[in-house]
XYZ file of C-alpha atoms in Angstrom:
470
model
C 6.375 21.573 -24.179
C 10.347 20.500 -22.752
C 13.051 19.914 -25.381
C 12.492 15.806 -24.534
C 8.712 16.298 -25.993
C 9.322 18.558 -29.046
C 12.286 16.115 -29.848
C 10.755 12.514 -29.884
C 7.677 11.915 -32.429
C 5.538 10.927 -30.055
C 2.479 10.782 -32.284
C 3.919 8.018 -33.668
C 2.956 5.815 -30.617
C -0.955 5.856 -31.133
C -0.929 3.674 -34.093
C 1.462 1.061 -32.372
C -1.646 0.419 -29.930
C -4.918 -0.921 -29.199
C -5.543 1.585 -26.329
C -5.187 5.539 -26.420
C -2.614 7.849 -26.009
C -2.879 11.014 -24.421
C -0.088 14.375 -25.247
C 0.501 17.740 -23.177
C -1.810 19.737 -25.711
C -4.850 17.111 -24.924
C -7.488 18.536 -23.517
C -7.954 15.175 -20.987
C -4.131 15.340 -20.181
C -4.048 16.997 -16.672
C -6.532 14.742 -15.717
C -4.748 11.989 -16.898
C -1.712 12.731 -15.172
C -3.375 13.407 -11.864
C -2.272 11.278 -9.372
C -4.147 10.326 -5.501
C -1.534 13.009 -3.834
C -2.086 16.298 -4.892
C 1.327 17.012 -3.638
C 2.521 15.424 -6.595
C 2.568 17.662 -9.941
C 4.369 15.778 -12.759
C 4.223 16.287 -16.955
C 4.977 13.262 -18.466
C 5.936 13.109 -22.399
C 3.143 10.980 -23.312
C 0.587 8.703 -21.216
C -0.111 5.927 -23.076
C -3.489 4.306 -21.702
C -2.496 0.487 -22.517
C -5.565 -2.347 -23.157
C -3.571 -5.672 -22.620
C -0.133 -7.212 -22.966
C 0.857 -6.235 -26.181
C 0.152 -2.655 -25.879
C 2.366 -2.721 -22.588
C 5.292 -4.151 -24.663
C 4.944 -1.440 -27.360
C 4.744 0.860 -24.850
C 7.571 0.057 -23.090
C 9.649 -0.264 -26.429
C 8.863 2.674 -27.418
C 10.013 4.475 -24.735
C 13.268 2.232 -25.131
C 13.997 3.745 -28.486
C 12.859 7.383 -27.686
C 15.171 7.467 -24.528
C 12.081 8.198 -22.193
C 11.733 7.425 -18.637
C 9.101 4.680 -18.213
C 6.289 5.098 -15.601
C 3.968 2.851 -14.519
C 0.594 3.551 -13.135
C -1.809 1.673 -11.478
C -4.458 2.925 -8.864
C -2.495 6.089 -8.844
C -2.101 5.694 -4.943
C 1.786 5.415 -4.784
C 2.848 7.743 -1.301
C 5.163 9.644 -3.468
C 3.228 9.768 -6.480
C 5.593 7.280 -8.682
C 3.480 6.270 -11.056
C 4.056 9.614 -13.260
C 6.911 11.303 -13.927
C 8.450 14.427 -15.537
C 9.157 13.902 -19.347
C 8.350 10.188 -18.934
C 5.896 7.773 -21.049
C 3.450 6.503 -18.612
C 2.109 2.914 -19.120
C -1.601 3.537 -17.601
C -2.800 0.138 -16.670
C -6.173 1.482 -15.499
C -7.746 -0.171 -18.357
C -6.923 -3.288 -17.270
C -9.513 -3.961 -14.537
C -10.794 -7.358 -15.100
C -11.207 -9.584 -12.026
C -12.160 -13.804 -12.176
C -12.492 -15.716 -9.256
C -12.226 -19.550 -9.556
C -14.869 -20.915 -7.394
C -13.573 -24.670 -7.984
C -10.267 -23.833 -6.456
C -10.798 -20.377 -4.796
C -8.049 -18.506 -7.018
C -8.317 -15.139 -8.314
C -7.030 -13.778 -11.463
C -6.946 -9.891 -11.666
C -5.541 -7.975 -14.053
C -2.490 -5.217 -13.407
C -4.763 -1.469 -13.107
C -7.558 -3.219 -11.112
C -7.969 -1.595 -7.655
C -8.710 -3.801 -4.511
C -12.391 -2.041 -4.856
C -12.607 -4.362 -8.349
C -11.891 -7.421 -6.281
C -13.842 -7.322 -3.257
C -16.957 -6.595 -5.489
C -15.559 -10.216 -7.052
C -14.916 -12.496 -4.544
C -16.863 -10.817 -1.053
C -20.405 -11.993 -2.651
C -18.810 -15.668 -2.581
C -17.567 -15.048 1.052
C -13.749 -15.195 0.432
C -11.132 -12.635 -0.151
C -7.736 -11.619 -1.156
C -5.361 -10.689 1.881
C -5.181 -6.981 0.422
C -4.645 -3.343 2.476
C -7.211 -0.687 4.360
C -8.324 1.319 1.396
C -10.553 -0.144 -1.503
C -9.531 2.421 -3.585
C -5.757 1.330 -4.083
C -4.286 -0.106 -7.020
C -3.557 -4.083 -6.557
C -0.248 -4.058 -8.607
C 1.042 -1.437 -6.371
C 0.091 -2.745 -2.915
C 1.005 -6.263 -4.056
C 4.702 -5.935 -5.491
C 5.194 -3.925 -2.180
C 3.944 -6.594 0.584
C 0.467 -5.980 1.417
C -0.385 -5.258 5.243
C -3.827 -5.387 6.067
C -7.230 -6.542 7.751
C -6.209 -10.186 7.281
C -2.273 -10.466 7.650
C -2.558 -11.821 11.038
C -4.781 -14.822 9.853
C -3.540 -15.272 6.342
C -0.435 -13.433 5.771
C 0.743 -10.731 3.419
C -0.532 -9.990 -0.293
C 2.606 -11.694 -1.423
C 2.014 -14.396 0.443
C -1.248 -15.562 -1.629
C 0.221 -14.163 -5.226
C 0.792 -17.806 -6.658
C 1.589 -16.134 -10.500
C 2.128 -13.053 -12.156
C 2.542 -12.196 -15.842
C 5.071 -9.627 -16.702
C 6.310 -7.750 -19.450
C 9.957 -7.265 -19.314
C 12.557 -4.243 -20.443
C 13.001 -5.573 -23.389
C 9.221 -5.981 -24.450
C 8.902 -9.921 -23.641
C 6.033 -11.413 -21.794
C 6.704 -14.224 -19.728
C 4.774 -15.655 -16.775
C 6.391 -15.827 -12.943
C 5.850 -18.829 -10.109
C 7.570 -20.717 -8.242
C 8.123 -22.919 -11.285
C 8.709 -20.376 -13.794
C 11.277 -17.644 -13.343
C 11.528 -18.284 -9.750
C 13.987 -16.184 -8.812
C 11.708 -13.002 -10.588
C 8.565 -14.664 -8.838
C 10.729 -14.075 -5.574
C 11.970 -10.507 -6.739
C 8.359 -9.805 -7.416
C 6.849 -10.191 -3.732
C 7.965 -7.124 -2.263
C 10.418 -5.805 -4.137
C 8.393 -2.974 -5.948
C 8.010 -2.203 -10.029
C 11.566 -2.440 -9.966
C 11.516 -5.797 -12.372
C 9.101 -5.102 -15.240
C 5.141 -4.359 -15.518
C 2.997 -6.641 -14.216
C -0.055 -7.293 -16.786
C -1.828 -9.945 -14.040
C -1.588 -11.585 -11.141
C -3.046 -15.198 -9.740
C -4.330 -15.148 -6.260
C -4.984 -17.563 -3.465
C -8.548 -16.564 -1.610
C -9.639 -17.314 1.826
C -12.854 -17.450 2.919
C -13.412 -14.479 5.435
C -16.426 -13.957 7.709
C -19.595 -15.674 7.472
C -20.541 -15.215 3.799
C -18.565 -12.483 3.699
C -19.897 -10.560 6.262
C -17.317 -9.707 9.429
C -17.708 -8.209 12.709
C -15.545 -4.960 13.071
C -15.241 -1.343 13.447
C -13.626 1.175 15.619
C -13.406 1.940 19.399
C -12.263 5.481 20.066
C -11.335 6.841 23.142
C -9.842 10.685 24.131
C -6.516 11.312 23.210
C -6.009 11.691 27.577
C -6.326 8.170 27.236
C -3.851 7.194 24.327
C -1.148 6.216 27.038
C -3.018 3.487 28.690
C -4.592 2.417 25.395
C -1.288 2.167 23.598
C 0.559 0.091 27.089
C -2.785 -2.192 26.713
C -2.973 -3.207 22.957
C 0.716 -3.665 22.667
C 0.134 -6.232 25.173
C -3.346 -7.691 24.179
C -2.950 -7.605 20.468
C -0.426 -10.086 19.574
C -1.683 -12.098 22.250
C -5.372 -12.370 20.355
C -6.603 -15.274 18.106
C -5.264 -14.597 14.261
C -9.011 -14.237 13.295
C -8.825 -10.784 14.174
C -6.879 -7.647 13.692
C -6.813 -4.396 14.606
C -4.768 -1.079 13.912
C -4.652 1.504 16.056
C -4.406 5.134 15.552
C -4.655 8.974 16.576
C -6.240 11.037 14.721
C -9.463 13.838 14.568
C -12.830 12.083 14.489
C -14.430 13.269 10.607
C -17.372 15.993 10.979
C -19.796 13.678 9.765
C -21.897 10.557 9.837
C -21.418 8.111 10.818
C -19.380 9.848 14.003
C -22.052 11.656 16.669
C -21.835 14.784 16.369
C -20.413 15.930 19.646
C -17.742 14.051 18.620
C -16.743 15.787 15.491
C -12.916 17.110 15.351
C -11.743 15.415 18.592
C -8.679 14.334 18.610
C -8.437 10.497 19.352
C -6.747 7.320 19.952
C -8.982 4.865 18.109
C -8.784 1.039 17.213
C -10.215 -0.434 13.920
C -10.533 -4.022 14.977
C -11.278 -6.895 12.389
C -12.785 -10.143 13.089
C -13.138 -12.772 9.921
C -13.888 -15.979 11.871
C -17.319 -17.312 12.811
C -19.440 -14.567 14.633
C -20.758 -16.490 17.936
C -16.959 -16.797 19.148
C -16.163 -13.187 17.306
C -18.924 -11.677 19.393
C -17.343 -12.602 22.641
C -13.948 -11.485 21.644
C -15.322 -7.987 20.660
C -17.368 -7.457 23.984
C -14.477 -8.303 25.805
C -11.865 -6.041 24.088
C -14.866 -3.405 23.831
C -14.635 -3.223 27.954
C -11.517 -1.924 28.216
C -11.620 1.569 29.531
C -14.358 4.291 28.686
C -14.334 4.435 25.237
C -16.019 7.436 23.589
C -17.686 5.192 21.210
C -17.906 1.660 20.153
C -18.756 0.823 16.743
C -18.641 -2.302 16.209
C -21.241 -4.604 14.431
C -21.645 -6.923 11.624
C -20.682 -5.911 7.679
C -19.572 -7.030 4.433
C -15.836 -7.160 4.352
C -16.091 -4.712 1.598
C -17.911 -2.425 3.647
C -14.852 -2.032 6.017
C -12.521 -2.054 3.250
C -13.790 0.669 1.569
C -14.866 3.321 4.738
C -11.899 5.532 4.810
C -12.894 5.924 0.793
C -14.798 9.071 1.160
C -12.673 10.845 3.936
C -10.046 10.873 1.977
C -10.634 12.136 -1.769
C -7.888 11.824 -4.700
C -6.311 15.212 -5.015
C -5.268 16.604 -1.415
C -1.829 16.659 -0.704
C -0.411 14.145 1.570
C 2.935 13.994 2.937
C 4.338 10.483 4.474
C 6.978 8.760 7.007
C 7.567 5.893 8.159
C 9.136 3.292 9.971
C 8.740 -0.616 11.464
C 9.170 -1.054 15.113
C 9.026 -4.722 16.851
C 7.980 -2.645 19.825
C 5.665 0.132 21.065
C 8.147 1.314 23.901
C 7.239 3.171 26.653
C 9.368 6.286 25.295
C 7.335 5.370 22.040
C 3.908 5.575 23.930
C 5.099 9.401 25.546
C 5.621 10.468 21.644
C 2.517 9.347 20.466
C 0.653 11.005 23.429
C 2.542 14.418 22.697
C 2.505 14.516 18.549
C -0.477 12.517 17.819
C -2.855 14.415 20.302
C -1.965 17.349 18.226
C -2.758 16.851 14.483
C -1.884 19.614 12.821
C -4.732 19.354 10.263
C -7.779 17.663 10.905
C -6.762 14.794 8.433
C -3.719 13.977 9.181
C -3.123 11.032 11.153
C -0.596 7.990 12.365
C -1.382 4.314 11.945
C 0.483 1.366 13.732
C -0.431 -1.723 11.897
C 0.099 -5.486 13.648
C 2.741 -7.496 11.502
C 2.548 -10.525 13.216
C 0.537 -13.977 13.197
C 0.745 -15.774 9.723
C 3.191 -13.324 8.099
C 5.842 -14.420 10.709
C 5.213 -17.650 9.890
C 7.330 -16.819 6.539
C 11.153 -16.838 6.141
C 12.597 -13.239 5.947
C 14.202 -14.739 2.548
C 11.392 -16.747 1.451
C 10.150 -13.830 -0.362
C 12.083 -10.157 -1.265
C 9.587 -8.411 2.077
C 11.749 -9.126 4.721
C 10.090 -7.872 8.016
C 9.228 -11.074 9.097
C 9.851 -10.897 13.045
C 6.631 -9.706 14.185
C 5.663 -5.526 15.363
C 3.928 -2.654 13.782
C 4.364 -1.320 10.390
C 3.958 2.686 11.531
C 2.895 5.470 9.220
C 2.898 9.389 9.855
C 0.844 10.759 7.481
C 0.027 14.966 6.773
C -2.869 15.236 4.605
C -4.691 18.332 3.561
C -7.056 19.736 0.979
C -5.189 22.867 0.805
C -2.218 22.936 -0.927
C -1.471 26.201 1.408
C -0.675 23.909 4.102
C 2.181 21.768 2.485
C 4.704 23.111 4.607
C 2.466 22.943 7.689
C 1.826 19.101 7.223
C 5.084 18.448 6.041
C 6.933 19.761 9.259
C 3.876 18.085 11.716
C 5.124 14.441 9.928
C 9.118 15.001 10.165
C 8.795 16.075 13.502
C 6.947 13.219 14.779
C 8.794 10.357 12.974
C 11.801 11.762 14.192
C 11.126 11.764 17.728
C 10.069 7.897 17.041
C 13.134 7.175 15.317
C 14.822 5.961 19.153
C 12.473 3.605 19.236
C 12.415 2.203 15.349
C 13.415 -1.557 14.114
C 15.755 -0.178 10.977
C 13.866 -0.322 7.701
C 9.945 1.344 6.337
C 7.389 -0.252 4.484
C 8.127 0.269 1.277
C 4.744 1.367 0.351
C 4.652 4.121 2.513
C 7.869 5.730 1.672
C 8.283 8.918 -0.402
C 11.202 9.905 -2.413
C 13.716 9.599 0.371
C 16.625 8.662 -1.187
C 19.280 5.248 -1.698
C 20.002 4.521 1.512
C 15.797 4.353 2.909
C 15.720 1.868 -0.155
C 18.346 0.094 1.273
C 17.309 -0.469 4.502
C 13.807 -1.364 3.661
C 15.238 -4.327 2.081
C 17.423 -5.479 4.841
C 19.327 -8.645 3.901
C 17.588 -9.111 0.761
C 18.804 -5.934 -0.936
C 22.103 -7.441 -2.611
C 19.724 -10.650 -3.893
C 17.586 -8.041 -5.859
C 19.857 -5.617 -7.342
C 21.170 -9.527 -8.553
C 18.130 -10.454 -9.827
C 17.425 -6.779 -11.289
C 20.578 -7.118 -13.370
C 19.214 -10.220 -14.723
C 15.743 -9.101 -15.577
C 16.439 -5.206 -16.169
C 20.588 -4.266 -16.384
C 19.703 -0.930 -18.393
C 17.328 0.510 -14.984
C 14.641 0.765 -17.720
C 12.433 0.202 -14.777
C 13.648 2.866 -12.468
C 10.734 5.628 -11.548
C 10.154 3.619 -8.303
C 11.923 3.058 -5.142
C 14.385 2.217 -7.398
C 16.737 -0.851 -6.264
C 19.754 -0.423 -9.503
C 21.109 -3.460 -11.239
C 24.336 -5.442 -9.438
C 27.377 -4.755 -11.287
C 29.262 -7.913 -12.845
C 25.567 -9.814 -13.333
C 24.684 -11.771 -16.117
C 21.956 -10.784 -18.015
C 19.284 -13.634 -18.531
């Protein structure tokens, strides 16, 4: 055990809650403290596996009193593994899982460790959805409070822009409840600007219906990595011109050695689309055939499937536990220069894993002011992610270099600013700039809602001097 665990009486915390707590000498504790990126390899003090509000606000008080770090975990899935950390007390909201969806008004109310997995299983059955990410496996809280970029941006904006109320226990223990009418200017913070502002216990959702009953038309078109130039030139061009019922991220990648990928195409690298369509399927149909004639793919799989279905198939490729290693960037264009990169690194995956996505921010989510909410990347483009990812912790350096290489041969051709769910421990300034304008407005509103940086093991935005506390 460190000097910070032998020091503060941490068995003292179990009787303050409902839930469980888990210490170093538990026999469930590496488990516990296991994270999706097996890069990551923290020991927290103390994990402290909360049941509802009150146990939060113990928690965090606790840690308040005991000088400990406070981390706060979710689905786990955090790029640089943020929701433990190294002599910390970790709030673990995976007991928190509940999901309720509304059918008078179409709302949502899920609570703070549910993953987007929980909700689909909710709300697909009635044939709506929350605008949520790519993998079903990733914790709502987290993708939420960072934007939200996925299958149904184009047609009905960002995560944030559907969260309609949050509940949120503060730094100093509080619970209070976040909209436009309450605490507006935390309701703001909240939609993109991270865990920076307090723990968020639940969140109130807008739904949309998607599909018919649910069930969309999608999958992927791959075609050899040969082709990756002309493909890229093409869907820059065709994509943003599309109806908003339909997305569709591109990447390049290796084709998984397995069902439901033919076998002589196992291992190949590829430039492949994902496309999405959520409107009704006659007019889908004929948008798919159409895109689906452009050059000779290697395989078109596209047919009809629950929304879930295609939220949840990169689930099994990739497992929690290998090591990933991330970069990113935004760029309002795929450049020409851009296109000769991509053709050069991505052909070449160094691992059969890893992988780079460009994903469309455009349509609806342009639609909002860059200060409307704290995400600020508003002008239309491609969120872009560079992503190593092994089983074998042997090949950290290997995956590592493969993903700094290629982003920075991209950086030419990059708007200023990354997602900020894709970004790693990378330092002040990458915090910054992900923020753009709206940078100065949080670290105002942080001072309000946390001036002690109680909430700091995140990408970390520090209170504004001379600020008022609330």
């Amino acid at each position: 055990m460190t000097a910070t665990q032998t020091a503060v009486p941490l068995h003292t915390l179990a009787p303050l809650l409902r839930g469980t707590v888990v210490l170093p000498a538990d026999a469930e504790y590496d488990a516990a403290r296991a994270v999706h990126n097996g890069m990551i390899d923290r020991h927290p003090a103390v994990i402290a596996r909360c049941v509802d509000e009150v146990d939060v606000g113990r928690a965090v008080l606790f840690a308040r009193e005991h000088a400990l770090p406070v981390a706060v975990r979710g689905g786990g899935h955090n790029a640089g593994g943020l929701g433990v950390w190294d002599d910390a007390l970790v709030v673990d909201l995976s007991g928190l899982r509940g999901v309720h969806l509304d059918r008078t008004d179409g709302t949502v109310l899920v609570q703070g460790g549910a993953t987007w997995g929980d909700v689909d299983h909710v709300t697909v059955p009635a044939g709506r959805a929350v605008p949520s990410g790519l993998v079903s496996t990733t914790g709502v809280g987290g993708l939420t409070l960072g934007g939200g970029i996925g299958y149904l941006s184009r047609r009905y904006g960002l995560t944030v822009d559907n969260l309609l109320q949050a509940q949120v226990v503060l730094a100093d223990g509080s619970l209070v409840t976040t909209s436009e009418e309450e605490h507006p200017d935390l309701f703001w913070a909240l939609r993109g600007g991270g865990g920076n502002f307090g723990v968020v216990t639940s969140f109130r959702f807008r739904s949309h219906p998607v599909g018919e009953d649910g069930v969309i038309l999608g999958g992927p078109v791959l075609y050899d990595s040969a082709d990756a130039g002309a493909v890229m030139r093409w869907y820059r061009e065709v994509l943003p011109a599309l109806p908003e019922e339909i997305s569709g991220w591109l990447g390049m990648l290796r084709v998984p050695p397995g069902p439901p990928f033919p076998e002589g195409l196992w291992d190949r690298p590829v430039c492949g689309i994902v496309w999405c369509w959520t409107g009704a399927h006659d007019r889908g149909q004929e948008v798919l055939d159409e895109l689906a004639t452009f050059g000779e793919p290697l395989l078109v799989g596209l047919h009809e499937m629950p929304f879930s279905q295609l939220q949840s198939a990169f689930d099994g490729l990739y497992p929690p536990g290998y090591q990933w290693y991330w970069k990113a960037d935004f760029y309002d264009r795929i450049t020409d220069e851009a296109v000769e990169t991509h053709r050069q690194h991505g052909s070449r995956p160094t691992t059969a894993l890893s992988t780079m996505h460009l994903y469309p921010v455009d349509g609806a989510v342009t639609r909002v002011a860059e200060d409307a909410t704290a995400f600020p990347h508003r002008s239309g483009g491609w969120a872009g992610v560079i992503v190593g990812i092994d089983p074998d912790p042997a090949n950290r350096e290997l995956i590592t270099r493969w993903s700094r290489d290629y982003w920075e041969a991209l950086r030419p051709s990059a708007a200023g600013g990354a997602y900020v769910n894709f970004l790693m421990e990378e330092g002040d300034d990458r915090v910054r700039a992900a923020y753009r304008s709206n940078y100065d407005r949080l670290a105002r509103v942080k001072a309000r809602y946390d001036p002690e940086n109680v909430f700091r093991v995140n990408q970390n935005i520090p209170p504004a001097t001379g600020e008022t506390s609330r």
